[in-house]
Short mmCIF file of C-alpha atoms in Angstrom, two decimals:
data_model
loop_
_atom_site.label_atom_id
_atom_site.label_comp_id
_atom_site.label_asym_id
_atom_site.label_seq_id
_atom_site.Cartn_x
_atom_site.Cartn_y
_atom_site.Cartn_z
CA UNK A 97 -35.83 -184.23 4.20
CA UNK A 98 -35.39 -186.76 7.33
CA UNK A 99 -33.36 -185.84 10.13
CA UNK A 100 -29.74 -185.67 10.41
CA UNK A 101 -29.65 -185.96 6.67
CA UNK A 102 -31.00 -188.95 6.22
CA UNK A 103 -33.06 -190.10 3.29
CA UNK A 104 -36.02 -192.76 2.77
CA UNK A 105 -36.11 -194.67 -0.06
CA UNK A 106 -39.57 -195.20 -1.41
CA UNK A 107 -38.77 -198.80 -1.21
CA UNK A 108 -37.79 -198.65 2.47
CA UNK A 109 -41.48 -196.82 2.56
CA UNK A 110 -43.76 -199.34 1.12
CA UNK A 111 -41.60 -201.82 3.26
CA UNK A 112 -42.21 -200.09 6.56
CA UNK A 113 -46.40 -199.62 5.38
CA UNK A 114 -46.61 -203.57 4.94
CA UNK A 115 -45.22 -204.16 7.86
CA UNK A 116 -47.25 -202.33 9.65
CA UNK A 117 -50.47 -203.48 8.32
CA UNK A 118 -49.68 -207.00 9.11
CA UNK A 119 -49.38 -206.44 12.05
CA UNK A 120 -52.54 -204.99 12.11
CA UNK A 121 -54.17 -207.36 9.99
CA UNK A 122 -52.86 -209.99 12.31
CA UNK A 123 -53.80 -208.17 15.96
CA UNK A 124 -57.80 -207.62 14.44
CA UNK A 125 -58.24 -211.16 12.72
CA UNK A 126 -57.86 -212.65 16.39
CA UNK A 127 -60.03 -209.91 17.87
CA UNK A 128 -62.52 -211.11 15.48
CA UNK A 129 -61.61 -215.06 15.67
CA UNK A 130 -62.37 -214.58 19.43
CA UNK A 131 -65.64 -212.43 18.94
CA UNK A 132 -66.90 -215.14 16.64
CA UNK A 133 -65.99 -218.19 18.69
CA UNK A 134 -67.54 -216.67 21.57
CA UNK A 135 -71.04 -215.89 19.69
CA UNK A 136 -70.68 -219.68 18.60
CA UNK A 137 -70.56 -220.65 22.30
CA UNK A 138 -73.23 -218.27 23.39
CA UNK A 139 -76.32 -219.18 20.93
CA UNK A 140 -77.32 -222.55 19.97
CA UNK A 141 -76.59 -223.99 16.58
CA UNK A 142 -78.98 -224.06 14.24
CA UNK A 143 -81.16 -227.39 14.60
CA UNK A 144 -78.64 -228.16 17.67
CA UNK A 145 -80.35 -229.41 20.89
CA UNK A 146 -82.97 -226.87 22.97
CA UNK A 147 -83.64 -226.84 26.21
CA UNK A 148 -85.10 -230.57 27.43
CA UNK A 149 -88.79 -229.29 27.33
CA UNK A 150 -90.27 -229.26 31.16
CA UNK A 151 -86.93 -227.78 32.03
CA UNK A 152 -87.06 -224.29 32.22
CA UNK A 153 -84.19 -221.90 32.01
CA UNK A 154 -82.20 -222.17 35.49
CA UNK A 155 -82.79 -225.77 35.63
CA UNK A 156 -86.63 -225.63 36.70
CA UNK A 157 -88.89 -228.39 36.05
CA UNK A 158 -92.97 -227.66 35.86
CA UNK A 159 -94.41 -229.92 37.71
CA UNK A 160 -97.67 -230.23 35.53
CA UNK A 161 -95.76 -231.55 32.70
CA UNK A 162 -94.18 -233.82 34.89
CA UNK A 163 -97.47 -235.01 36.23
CA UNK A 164 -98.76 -235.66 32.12
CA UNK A 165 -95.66 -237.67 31.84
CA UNK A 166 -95.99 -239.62 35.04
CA UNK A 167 -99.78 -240.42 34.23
CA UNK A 168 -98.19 -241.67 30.92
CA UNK A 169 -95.49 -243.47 31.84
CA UNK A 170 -97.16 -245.83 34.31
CA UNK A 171 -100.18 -246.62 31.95
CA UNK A 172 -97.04 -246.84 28.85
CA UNK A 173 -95.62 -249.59 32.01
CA UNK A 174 -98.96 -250.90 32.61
CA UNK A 175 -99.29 -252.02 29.17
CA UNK A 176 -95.99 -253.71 29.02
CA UNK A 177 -96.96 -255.48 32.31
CA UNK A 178 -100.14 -256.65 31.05
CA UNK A 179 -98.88 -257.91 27.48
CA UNK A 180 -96.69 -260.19 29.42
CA UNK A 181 -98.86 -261.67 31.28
CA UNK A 182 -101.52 -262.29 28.83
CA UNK A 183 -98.84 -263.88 26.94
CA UNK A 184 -97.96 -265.94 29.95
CA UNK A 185 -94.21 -265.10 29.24
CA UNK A 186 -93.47 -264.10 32.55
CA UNK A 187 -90.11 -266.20 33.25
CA UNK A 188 -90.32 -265.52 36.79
CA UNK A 189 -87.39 -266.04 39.20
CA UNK A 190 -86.41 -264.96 42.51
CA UNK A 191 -84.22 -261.68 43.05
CA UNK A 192 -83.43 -261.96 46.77
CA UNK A 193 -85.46 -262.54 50.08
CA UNK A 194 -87.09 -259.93 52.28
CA UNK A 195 -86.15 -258.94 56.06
CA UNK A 196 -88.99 -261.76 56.30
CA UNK A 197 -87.37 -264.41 54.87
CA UNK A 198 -90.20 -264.73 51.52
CA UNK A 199 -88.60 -264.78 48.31
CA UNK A 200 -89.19 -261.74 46.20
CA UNK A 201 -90.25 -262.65 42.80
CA UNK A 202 -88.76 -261.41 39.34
CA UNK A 203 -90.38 -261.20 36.14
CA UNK A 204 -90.24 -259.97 32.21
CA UNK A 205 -92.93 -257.57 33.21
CA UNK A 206 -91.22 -256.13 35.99
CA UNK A 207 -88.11 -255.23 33.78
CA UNK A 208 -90.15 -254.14 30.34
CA UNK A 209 -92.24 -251.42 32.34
CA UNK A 210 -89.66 -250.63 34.56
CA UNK A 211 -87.20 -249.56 31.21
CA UNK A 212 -90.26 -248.33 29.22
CA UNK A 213 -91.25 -246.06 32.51
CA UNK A 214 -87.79 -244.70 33.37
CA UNK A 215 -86.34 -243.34 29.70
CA UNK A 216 -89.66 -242.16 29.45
CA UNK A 217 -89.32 -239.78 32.50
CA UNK A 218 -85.51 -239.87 31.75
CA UNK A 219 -85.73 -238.65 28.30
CA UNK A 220 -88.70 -236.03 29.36
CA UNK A 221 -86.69 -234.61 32.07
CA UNK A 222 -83.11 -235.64 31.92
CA UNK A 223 -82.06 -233.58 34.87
CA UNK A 224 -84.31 -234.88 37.16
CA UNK A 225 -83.46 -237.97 39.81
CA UNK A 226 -85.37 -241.21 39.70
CA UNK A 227 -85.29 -244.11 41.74
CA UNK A 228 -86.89 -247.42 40.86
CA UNK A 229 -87.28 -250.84 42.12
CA UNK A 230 -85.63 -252.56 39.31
CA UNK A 231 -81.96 -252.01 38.08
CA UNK A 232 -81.43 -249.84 34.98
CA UNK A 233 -79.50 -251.69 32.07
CA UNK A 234 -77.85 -249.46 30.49
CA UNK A 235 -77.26 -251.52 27.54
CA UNK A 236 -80.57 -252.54 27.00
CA UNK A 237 -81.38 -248.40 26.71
CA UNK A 238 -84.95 -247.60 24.86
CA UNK A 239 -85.84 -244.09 23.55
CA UNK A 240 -88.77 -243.43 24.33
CA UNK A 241 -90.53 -239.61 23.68
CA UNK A 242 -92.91 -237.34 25.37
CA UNK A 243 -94.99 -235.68 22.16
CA UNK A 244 -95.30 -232.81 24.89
CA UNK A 245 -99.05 -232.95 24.94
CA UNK A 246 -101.34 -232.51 28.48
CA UNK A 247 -104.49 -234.29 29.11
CA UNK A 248 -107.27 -231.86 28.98
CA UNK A 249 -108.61 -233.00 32.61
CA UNK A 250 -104.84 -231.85 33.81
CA UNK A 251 -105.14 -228.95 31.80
CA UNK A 252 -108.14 -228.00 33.49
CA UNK A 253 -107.42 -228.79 37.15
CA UNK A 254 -103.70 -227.76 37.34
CA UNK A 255 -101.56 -225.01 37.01
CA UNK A 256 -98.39 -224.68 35.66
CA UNK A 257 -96.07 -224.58 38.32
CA UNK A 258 -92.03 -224.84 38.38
CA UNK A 259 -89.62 -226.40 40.98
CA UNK A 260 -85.84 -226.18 40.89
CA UNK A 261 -84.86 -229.86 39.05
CA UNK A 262 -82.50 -230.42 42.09
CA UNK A 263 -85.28 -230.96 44.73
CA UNK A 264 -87.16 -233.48 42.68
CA UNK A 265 -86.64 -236.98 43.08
CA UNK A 266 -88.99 -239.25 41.48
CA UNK A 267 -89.93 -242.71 42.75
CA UNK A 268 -91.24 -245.13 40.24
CA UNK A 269 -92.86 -248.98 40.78
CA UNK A 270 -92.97 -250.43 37.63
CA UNK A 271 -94.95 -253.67 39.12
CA UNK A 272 -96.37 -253.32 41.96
CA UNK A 273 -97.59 -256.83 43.84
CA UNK A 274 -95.15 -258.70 42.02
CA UNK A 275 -95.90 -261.84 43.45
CA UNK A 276 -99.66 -261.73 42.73
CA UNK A 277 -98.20 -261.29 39.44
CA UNK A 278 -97.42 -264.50 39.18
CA UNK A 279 -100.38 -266.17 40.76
CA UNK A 280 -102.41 -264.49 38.25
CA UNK A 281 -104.30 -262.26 40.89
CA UNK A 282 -104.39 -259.35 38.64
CA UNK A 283 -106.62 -256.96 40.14
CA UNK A 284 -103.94 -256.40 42.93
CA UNK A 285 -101.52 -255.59 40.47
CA UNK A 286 -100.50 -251.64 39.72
CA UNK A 287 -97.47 -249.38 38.40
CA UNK A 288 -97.32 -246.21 39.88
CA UNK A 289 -95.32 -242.94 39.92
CA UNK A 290 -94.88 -240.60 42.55
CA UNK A 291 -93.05 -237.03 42.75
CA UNK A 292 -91.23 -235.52 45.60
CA UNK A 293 -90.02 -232.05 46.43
CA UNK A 294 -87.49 -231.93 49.11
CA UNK A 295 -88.58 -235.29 50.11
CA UNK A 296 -92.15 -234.56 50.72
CA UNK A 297 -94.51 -236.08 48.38
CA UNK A 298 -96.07 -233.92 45.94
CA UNK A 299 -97.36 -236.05 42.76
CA UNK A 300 -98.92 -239.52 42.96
CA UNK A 301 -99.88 -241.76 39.87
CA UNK A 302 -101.55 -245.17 40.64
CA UNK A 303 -102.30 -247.19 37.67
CA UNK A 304 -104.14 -250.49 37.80
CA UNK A 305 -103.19 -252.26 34.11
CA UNK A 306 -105.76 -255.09 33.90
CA UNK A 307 -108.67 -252.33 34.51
CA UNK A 308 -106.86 -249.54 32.70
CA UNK A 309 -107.96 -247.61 35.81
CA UNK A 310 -105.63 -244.78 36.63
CA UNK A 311 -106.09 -242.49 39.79
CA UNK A 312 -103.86 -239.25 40.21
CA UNK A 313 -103.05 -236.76 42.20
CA UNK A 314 -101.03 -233.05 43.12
CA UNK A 315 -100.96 -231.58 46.55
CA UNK A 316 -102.22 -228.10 46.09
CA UNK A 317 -103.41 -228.64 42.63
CA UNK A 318 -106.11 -231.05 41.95
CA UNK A 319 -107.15 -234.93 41.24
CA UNK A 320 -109.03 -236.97 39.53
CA UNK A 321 -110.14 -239.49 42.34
CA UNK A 322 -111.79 -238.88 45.24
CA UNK A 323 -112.13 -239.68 49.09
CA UNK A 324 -115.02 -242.01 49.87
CA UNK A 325 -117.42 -240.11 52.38
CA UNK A 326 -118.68 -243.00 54.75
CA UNK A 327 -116.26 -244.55 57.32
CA UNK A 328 -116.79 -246.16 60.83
CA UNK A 329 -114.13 -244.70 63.20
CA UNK A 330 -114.84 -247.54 65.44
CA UNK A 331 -114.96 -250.92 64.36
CA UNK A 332 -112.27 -249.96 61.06
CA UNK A 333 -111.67 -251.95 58.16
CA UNK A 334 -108.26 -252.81 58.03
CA UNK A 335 -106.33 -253.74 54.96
CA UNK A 336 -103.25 -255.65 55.00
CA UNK A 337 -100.58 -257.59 53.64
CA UNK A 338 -101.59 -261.14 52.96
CA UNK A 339 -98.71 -262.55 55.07
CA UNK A 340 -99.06 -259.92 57.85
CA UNK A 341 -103.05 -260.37 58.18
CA UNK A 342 -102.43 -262.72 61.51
CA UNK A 343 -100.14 -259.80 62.90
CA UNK A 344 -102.56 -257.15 63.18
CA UNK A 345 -106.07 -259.17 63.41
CA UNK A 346 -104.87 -260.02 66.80
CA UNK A 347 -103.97 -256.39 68.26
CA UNK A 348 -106.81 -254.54 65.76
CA UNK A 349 -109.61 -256.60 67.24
CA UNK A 350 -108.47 -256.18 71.06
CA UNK A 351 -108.65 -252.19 70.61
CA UNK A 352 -111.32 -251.81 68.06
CA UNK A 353 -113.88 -254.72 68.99
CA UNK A 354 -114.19 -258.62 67.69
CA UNK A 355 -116.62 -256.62 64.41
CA UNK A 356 -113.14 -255.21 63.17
CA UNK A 357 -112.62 -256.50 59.41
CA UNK A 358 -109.17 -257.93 58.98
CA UNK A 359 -108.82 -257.49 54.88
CA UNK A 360 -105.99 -259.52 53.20
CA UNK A 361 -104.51 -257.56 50.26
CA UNK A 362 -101.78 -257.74 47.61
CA UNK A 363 -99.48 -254.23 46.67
CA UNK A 364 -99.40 -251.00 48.48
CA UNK A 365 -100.97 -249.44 45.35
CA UNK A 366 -104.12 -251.11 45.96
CA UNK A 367 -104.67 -251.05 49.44
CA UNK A 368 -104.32 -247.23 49.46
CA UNK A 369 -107.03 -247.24 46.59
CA UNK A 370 -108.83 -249.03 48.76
CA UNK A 371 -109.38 -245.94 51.16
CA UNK A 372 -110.71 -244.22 47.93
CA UNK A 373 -113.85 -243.42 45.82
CA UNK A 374 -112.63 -245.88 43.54
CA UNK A 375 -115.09 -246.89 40.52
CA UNK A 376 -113.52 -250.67 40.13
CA UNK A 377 -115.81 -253.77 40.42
CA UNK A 378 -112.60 -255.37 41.63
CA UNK A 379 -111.48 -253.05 44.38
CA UNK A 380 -112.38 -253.77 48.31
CA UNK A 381 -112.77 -250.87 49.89
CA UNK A 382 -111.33 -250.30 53.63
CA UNK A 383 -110.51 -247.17 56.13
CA UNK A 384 -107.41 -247.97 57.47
CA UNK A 385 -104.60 -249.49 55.65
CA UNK A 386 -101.38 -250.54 58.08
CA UNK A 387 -98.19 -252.48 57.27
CA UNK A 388 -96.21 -253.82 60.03
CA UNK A 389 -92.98 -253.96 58.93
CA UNK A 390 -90.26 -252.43 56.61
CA UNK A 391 -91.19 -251.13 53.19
CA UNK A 392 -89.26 -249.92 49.74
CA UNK A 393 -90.88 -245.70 49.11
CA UNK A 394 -91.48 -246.63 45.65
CA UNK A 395 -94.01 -248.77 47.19
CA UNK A 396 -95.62 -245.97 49.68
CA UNK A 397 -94.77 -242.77 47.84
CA UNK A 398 -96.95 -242.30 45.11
CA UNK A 399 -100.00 -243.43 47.52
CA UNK A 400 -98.78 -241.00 50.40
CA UNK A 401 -99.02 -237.97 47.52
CA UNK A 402 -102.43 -238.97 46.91
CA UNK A 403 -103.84 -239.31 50.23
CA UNK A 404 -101.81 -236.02 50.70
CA UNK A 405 -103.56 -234.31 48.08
CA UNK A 406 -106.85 -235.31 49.44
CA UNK A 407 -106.44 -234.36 52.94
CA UNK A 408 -105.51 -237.79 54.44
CA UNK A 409 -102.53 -239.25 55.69
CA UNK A 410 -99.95 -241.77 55.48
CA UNK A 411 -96.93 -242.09 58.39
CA UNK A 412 -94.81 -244.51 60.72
CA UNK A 413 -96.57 -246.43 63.46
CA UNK A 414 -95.63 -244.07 65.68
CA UNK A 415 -97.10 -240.64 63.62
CA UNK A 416 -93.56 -239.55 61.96
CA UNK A 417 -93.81 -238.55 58.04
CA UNK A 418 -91.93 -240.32 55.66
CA UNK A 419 -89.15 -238.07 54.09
CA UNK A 420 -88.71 -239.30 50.49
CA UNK A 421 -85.21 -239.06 49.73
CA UNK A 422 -82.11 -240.38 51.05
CA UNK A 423 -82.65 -244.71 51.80
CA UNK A 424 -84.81 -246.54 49.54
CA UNK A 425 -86.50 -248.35 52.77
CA UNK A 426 -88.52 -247.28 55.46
CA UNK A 427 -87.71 -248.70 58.46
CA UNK A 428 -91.35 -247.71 61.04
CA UNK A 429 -93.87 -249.71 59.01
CA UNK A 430 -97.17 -247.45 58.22
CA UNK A 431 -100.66 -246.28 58.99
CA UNK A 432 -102.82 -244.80 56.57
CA UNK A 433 -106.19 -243.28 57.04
CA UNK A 434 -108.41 -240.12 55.02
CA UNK A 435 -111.12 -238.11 56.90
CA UNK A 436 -110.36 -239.92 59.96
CA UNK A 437 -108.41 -238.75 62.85
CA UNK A 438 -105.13 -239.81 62.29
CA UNK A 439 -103.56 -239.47 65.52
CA UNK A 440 -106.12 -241.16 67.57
CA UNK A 441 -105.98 -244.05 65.27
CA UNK A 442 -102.04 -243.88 66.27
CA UNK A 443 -102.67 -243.83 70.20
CA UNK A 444 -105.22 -246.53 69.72
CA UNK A 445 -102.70 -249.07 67.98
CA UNK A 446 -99.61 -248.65 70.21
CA UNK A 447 -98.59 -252.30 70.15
CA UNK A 448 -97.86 -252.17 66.38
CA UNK A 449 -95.35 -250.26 66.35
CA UNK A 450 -93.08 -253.08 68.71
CA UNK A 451 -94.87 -255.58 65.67
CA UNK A 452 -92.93 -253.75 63.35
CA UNK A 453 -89.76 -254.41 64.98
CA UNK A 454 -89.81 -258.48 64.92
#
C-alpha cells in the first residue's frame, strides 16, 4: 500500500515507466550521437584523402622525395621549354626592365615550365612554400602527379631524411637565360630547382633541356656531378654575364695578370656548371664565376646548393652568405669558386664590390 493511503493505479505505473525510459532513451542516443560524430572526425573516411605523400605526420617533409620531385620537375619544365622553341612559338615580349635598364624578355616557354614545374612540386608537397620567377595563374591551374617513385641513383646515394614543412622554401627557375632563349643560344639555357632549410641552401637541381643534361645535388647527402680537379689560382678563368664582361675584365686583369680569361656567358645555371666536371660538348669550363650586380635567388640558389654540396662556395662580393628566404633579390652581387680559397679570391677583388653598387 503507498503512503498516507494512497494508491497507484497500474495505469499511473506504466505511465511513470515510459516516462522514464524516454528520458533515458533520449540522454544515451546523444551520448552515442556524440561518440559517433567524434570517431567520424578522428579517422579518415574510407577512400577520403591521406596524408599528401612526402609529408609526414606533424607536417614533415623528407627531403629525398623532395629531391626525386625536384629532379623531375625541372626536366618535366625542360621539356616544355624545349617543345616551344623547336616549334619556334615563343611569342616573346618584354615583362619589365632590370636595375640596368635591359629589357627582360617573356616567353610561352617561360610560363608552360614555370606552371608544369610548380603544381608539380605544389601537388607533391602542398604544404611546402615555393617561389618562382614567373606569376602563378591560378586559372590556368594544371594537375600534375608525382607516381611517388625515386631514381635508383637517389636511392642509392641518399637517405631518407625529414624537415619540418615550415622551414622549407623552395626556389624554382623555370627558364633560366631567358633572353638567350630567344636568340636561339640554347646551350646557355637551363631550369633549375633549388631547396632551402631555414634559408640555407640544401637541394640544387640544374637541368640543361637542349642536352637533357641534369646535374644534382644535397648537402650532406650525395650528387651526381662532380668538382673538376685542375684549377689555376692565379691567372682564373672568369665567367660572366655577357653585358657585365667589360666590368670585371678591367679590375680581374689588374689583380690577376693580363693571361686572366674574361668568359662571356648566358644564365646563372650555366656559369656555375661551368666550375664543374661537367660531361657537355657545349659547356666552357671556368674557376671563378662573379656577377656584379643585383640578382633574383631563383637564379643563384639552386647553384649555391650544389657548390655547397661539393665543398665550394657561393657569397656576396664582400664574403656574406646568401640567406634564402625573405626578398626575392640579392642586393651584394656574387663570387663563386670550388677547391679554391674563397676568401683570398674575396681580398684579391675588393673593387667589385663598389662595381656592384653602380
Amino acid at each position: 500500500m503507498a503512503p498516507m493511503g494512497i494508491r497507484l493505479s497500474p495505469l499511473g505505473m506504466a505511465v511513470f515507466c515510459l516516462l522514464g525510459l524516454g528520458v533515458l532513451y533520449h540522454l544515451y542516443s546523444g551520448f552515442l550521437a556524440g561518440r559517433f560524430a567524434f570517431f567520424m572526425l578522428s579517422e579518415p573516411a574510407a577512400g577520403g584523402p591521406e596524408t599528401p605523400h612526402g609529408s609526414a605526420p606533424g607536417g614533415a617533409v623528407d627531403l629525398r622525395e623532395l629531391l626525386a620531385v625536384s629532379v623531375l620537375a625541372a626536366v618535366r619544365g625542360g621539356e616544355e621549354v624545349k617543345r616551344v622553341r623547336e616549334g619556334n612559338v615563343l611569342n616573346a615580349k618584354a615583362k619589365g626592365k632590370t636595375r640596368e635598364g635591359a629589357e627582360e624578355q617573356l616567353t610561352t616557354g617561360d610560363l608552360l615550365s614555370n606552371r608544369r614545374m610548380f603544381y608539380l612540386l605544389k601537388g607533391a608537397f602542398p604544404a611546402i612554400q615555393i617561389n618562382s620567377e614567373e606569376r602563378v595563374d591560378t586559372a590556368d591551374q594544371e594537375t600534375v602527379s608525382w607516381d611517388h617513385s625515386i631514381p635508383e641513383d637517389i636511392k642509392q646515394k641518399i637517405q631518407p631524411k625529414e624537415v619540418p614543412a615550415e622551414s622549407v622554401t623552395v626556389w624554382i627557375d623555370p627558364l633560366d637565360a631567358t633572353q638567350e632563349y630567344t636568340e636561339d643560344l640554347r646551350q646557355y639555357v637551363t631550369t633549375m630547382v633549388c631547396v632551402a632549410v631555414n634559408g640555407k641552401p640544401v637541394i640544387g637541381v640544374i637541368h640543361k633541356p637542349f642536352s637533357s643534361y641534369t646535374a644534382w645535388a644535397m648537402v650532406d647527402g650525395g650528387s651526381n656531378v662532380k668538382a673538376r680537379s685542375s684549377y689555376n689560382e692565379k691567372t682564373p678563368r672568369i665567367i660572366v654575364s655577357r653585358s657585365h664582361a667589360g666590368k670585371v675584365e678591367q679590375v680581374a686583369r689588374q689583380t690577376f695578370g693580363n693571361k686572366t680569361v674574361i668568359i662571356p656567358a648566358g644564365g646563372a645555371g650555366y656559369k656555375v656548371l661551368a666550375l664543374l666536371d661537367v660531361p657537355e660538348k657545349n659547356q666552357e669550363e671556368a674557376d671563378v664565376y662573379i656577377h656584379v650586380t643585383y640578382i633574383k635567388k631563383w637564379d643563384i640558389c639552386a647553384g649555391n646548393a650544389v657548390l655547397r654540396a661539393l665543398g665550394g662556395h657561393m657569397t656576396t662580393l664582400t664574403g656574406e652568405e646568401i640567406s634564402y628566404t625573405g626578398s626575392d633579390g640579392n642586393e651584394g652581387g656574387l663570387i663563386a669558386s670550388i677547391n679554391m680559397n674563397h676568401k683570398a679570391l674575396i681580398e684579391k677583388l675588393p673593387d667589385l664590390e663598389k662595381t656592384s653598387h653602380k
